[in-house]
Structures are given as C-alpha cells and as structure tokens.
XYZ file of C-alpha atoms in Angstrom:
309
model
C -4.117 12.356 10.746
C -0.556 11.693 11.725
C 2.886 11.423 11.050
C 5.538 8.571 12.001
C 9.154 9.339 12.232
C 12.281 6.614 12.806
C 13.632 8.927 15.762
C 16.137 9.002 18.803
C 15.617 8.224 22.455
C 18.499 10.793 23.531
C 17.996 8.754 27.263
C 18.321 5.341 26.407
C 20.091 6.056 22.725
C 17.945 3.563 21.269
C 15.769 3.715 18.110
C 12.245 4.318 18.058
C 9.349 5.375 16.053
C 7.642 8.316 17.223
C 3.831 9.419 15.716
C 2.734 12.698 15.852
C -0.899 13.602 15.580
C -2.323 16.601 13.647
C -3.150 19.689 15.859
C -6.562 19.832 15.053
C -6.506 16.774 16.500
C -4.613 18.277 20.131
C -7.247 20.914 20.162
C -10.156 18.466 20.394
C -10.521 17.714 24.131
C -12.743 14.633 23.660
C -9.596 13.242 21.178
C -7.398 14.242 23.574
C -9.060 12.548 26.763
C -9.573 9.080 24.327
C -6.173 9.455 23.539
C -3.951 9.800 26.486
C -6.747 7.011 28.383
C -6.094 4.229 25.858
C -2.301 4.967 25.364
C -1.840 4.483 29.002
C -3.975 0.647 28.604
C -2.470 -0.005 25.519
C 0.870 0.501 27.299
C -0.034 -1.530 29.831
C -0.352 -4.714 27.774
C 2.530 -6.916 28.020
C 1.997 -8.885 24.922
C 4.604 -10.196 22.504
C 2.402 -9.198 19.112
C 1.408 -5.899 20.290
C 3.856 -3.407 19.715
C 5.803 -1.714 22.840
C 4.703 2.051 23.714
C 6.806 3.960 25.465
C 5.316 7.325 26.159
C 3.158 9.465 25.462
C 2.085 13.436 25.271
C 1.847 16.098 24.340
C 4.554 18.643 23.497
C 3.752 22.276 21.657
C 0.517 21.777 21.069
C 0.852 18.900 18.964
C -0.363 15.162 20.402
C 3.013 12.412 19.685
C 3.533 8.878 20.822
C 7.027 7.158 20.878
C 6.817 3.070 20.920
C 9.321 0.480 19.278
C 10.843 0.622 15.810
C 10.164 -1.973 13.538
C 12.607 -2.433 11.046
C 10.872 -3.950 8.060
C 7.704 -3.209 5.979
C 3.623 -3.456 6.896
C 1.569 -6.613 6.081
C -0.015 -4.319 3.471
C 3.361 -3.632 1.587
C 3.756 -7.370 2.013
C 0.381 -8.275 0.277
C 1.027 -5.676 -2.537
C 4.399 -7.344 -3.334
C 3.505 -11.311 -2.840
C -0.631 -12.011 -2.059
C -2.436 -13.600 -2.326
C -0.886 -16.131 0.310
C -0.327 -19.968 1.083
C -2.926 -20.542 3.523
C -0.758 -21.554 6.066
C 1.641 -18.612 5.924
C -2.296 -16.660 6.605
C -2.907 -18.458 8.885
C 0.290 -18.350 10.771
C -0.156 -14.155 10.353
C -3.860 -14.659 11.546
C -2.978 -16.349 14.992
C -0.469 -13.214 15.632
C -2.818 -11.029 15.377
C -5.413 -12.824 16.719
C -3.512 -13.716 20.204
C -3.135 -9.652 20.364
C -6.682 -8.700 19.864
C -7.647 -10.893 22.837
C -4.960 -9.746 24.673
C -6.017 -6.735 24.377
C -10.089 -7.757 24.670
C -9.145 -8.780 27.771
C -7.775 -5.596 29.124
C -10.956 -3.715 27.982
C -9.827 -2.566 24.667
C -11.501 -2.846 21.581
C -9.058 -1.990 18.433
C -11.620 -0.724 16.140
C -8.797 -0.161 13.039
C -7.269 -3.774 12.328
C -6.472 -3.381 9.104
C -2.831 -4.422 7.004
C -1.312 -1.328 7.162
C -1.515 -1.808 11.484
C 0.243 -4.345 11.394
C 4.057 -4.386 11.394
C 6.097 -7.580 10.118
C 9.650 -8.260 11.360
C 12.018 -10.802 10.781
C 11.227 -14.122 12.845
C 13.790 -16.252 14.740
C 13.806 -19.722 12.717
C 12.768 -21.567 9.775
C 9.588 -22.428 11.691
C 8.709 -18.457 12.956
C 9.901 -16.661 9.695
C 7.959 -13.952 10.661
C 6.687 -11.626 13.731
C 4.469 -9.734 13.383
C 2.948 -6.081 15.536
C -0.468 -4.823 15.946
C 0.323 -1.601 15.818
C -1.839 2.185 16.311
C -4.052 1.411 19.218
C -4.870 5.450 18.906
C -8.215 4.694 17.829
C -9.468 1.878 20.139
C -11.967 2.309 22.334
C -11.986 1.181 26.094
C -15.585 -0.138 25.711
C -16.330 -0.494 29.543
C -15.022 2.958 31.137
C -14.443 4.665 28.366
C -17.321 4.644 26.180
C -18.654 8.353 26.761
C -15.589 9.552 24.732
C -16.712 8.220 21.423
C -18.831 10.869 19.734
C -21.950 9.609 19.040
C -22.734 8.387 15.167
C -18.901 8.591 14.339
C -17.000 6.086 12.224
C -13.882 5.399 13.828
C -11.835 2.813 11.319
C -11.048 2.419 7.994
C -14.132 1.722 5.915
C -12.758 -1.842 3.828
C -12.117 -3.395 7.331
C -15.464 -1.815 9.172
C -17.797 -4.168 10.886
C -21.723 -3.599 10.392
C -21.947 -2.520 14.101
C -19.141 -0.103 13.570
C -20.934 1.551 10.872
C -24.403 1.962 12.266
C -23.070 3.041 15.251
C -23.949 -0.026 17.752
C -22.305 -0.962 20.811
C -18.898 -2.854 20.411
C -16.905 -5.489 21.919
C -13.972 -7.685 20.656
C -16.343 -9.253 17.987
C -15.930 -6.015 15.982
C -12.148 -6.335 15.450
C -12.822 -10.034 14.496
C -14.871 -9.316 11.671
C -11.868 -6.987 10.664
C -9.506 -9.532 11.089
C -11.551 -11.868 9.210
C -11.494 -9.020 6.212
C -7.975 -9.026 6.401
C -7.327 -13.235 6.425
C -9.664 -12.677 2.927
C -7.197 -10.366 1.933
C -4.464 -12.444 2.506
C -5.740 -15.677 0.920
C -7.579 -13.658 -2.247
C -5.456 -10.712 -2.802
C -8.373 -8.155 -2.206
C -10.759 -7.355 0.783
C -14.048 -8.866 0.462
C -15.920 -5.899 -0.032
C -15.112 -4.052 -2.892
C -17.750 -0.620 -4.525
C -17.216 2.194 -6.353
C -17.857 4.759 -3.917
C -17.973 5.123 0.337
C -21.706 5.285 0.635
C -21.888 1.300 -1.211
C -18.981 0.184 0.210
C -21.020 1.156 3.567
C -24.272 -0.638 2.071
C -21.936 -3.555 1.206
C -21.038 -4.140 5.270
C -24.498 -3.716 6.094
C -26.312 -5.758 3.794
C -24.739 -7.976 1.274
C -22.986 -11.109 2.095
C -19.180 -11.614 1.677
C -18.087 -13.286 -1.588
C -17.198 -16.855 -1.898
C -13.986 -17.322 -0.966
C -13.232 -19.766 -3.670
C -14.332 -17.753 -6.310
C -10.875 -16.282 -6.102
C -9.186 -19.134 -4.555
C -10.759 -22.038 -6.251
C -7.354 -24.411 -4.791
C -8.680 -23.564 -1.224
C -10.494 -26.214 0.774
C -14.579 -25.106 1.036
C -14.197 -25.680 5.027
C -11.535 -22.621 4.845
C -14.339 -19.899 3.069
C -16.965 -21.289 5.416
C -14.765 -20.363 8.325
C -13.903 -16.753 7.130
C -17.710 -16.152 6.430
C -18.682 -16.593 9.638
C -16.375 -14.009 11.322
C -18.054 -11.674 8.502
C -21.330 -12.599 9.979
C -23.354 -9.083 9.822
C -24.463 -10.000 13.764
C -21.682 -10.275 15.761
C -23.614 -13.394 17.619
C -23.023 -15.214 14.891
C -19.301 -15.028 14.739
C -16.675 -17.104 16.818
C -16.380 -16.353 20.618
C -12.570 -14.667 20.304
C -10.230 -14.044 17.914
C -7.746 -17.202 18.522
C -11.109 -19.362 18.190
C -11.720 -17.912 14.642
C -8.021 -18.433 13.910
C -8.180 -22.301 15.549
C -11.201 -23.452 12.779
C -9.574 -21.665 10.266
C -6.393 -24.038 10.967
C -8.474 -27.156 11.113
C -10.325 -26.492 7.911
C -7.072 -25.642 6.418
C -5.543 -28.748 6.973
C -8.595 -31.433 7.497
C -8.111 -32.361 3.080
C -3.427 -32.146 3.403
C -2.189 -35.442 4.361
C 1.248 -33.051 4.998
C -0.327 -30.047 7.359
C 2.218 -27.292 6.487
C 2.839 -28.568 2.958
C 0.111 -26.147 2.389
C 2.369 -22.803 3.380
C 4.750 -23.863 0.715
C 8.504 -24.213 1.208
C 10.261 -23.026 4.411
C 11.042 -18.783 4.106
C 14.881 -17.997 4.609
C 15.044 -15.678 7.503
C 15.988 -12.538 6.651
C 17.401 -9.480 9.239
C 14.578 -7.194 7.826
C 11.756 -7.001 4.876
C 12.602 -5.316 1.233
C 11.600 -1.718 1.771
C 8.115 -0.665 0.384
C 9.122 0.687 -2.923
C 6.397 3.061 -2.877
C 7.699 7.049 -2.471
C 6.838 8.928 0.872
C 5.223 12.080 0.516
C 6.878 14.839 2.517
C 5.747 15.661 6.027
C 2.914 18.619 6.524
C 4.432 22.075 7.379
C 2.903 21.339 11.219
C 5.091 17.893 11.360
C 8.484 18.917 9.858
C 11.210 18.835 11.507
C 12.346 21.718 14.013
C 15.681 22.298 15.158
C 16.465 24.453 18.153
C 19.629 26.909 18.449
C 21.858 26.646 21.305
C 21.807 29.043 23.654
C 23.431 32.205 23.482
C 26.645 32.598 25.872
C 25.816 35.244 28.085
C 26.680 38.813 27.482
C 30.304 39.424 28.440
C 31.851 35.929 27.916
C 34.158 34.575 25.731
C 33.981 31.189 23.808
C 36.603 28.436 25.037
C-alpha cells in the first residue's frame, strides 16, 4: 500500500524518509479524511519513541508523508538476524514501545498495526541505552473518540499475526487493542515466532478468536513461569482482562523477569557496544511500482528570443 523513500528536505537540507501511498488509496475519500485527521494528531505528539512527522499531503494525486529518517534497520530485521532475545534486552524494547502507545492513548489514538516491522531501531547513547527505538506508521490508527465514523464498518485494519480478537470481529477499540499486539510482539521477541501461527488467514483468524496463546516456555523453557503468565494476560481474548496500559503490562513483565536473578540485568546478557547505525537488512528491495518511481522534472525552457549566459 505504500512506498518509503530516504529523500531530501530541499528547505531545511536535511534527510528524511518520505512514504507515499498508492493512488487507489488518494481516490478513496473516507482513506483520505482518516488519513490527513490522524497525521495531523500523530504529529502532534511530542514523544521521544514515536517517530517525528513532518508533513503531510497530497501532491499529484498520490497521498505522501515526510517524517524523520532512521538510519538503521526494523525490529523485524533485528529478530530475523538475532531472536529470540535475552529477556531483558525485550523488555527494555517493550517499555519503548509501550511509553509510545500510551502516549499516544492519551491523545485519542489507537495504533491498530504494532507490529516489528513499525518499529524503527537506532543506535542508543550509552552502554546502558544501546538502543532507541520508533513506533513508526501511525497511517492506520484510528482516533477512537472523534474519529470513529471513518472506519468502514467490518474492515480489518492491521496485520493479521499481531490482530487483537476485537480487531477482528469488528468491536469497538481502545488502547487495550494495541496491547494485545504488543504483547504478540514481546512473544516474538523472547520465542522467535508470534504466538499464533496456521496455515492459512481464515485459522490464523480462528486462532485470535478462540484458542489460547501457547506456553511461553514451551519455546523458552530458561524463562521464569511469572514471565509467560504476564504475556498471556495481555493476549487475554477480552480486553478486560488485560493490564490497564501498556507501561503497566511492560512493569509486571519486568518484575517477573527479575523476581528468580539475584543480578537483575544479568539476564539481558553482556553490555551491547554502541554502534552509529544497525547492519543493513540483507534482504533485496523490490523495485518501486510504476505509480511510485521516481519523476524528474525539466527545467524550464528560456523564453523564445534569449540567449543562454
């Protein structure tokens, strides 16, 4: 549905990433509307783990918004090369993300996509922040108070691994919904695959619904029994039954990981050498569609009757 190019602000000079939507998606008002509303919030958030936006618009037809580059990889590129985790480098990931969601909970917002390839990972400052990390893509969030009438009804916004129960059958949401996909995505980090795993869409579906998330310790069998308890109930299939907020999730999830280690942080492993950026993704990226490629513009003709200096 997009396409994200490293670009130039030709005003400021300064790098930035700019995403530019597919037409189809331009020429659907209701899109559109949803859009532009919850770039504007999302811009409004002043929040160091959400990633800046800049602007936002629309320019020959096709829908683009420009917000900070990150140099460095995705947290999905960085489970592919080196999940499943310590549990305290998760957890140290899951309270990023967590203080953004309620940032952004608080402004009205409800994400709707958290999943690993939303969120951005830069080089940290120190031994002891190795790592900062962007929630990233608010373009399918929903402003749940004012906004609501935008959503078409019985549409799946999200992708489907990460999708809360309410999400799929088409319930009301609030910041409990992006909780359950963060809680998906601490699995992921700490086993190496999202809990839910089916051969096709329709059982992964049934899966969310209906079945209860796998133990935990069945893939990590080193992990305290506190720390799968915690992650099962933000996959709670009623959203009453989940944590209050995100950063409360995140908070048990630190005290169960560290209640049996006499040395807290011993459990995250050695200290990670800063680096200035991650190892690029090694995996190739396909060409941009014939609507996204890049167009360059002539100068203009002198006009008639002069010469060139």
């Amino acid at each position: 549905m997009a396409v994200v190019y490293r670009a130039k602000d030709l005003r400021l000079g300064r790098t930035v990433a700019v995403k530019l939507l597919a037409p189809e998606l331009a020429r659907n008002e209701v899109f559109r509307q949803r859009f532009m509303h919850e770039s504007e919030a999302a811009a409004a958030i002043d929040h160091p783990h959400i990633i800046p936006v800049f602007e936002a618009g629309e320019q020959d037809a096709i829908l683009y918004l420009a917000m900070r580059y990150v140099e460095g990889g995705d947290l999905r590129a960085l489970i592919n090369r080196s999940g499943p985790f310590p549990v305290g480098r998760a957890v140290r990931f899951a309270l990023q993300i967590a203080s953004a969601l309620d940032a952004a909970h608080d402004h009205g917002l409800v994400h709707r996509d958290v999943k690993p390839g939303n969120v951005l990972v830069a080089a940290g400052t120190d031994s002891e922040h190795p790592e900062h990390l962007y929630l990233a893509d608010f373009g399918l969030t929903k402003k749940s108070l004012s906004l609501s009438g935008l959503t078409t009804v019985g549409q799946i916004v999200g992708t489907l691994d990460y999708a809360a129960p309410e999400q799929i059958s088409g319930r009301p949401l609030d910041g409990r919904c992006d909780q359950y996909g963060l809680g998906c995505v601490v699995f992921e980090m700490l086993a190496g695959a999202p809990p839910f795993r089916r051969e096709s869409d329709l059982a992964l579906l049934w899966a969310h619904l209906n079945d209860p998330p796998p133990a935990l310790r069945d893939h990590r069998p080193d992990l305290p029994a506190a720390v799968g308890a915690v992650v099962a109930r933000a996959l709670a299939k009623t959203p009453g039954e989940r944590y209050p907020n995100c950063l409360d999730f995140v908070a048990e999830l630190r005290a169960a990981s560290t209640a049996a280690a006499p040395e807290p942080w011993r459990a995250d492993g050695p200290p990670t050498r800063v680096v200035p950026a991650l190892a690029p993704d090694p995996t190739p990226v396909p060409g941009p569609p014939a609507w996204a490629a890049p167009v360059v513009h002539p100068p203009p003709s002198p006009p008639a009757g002069s010469r060139p200096s």
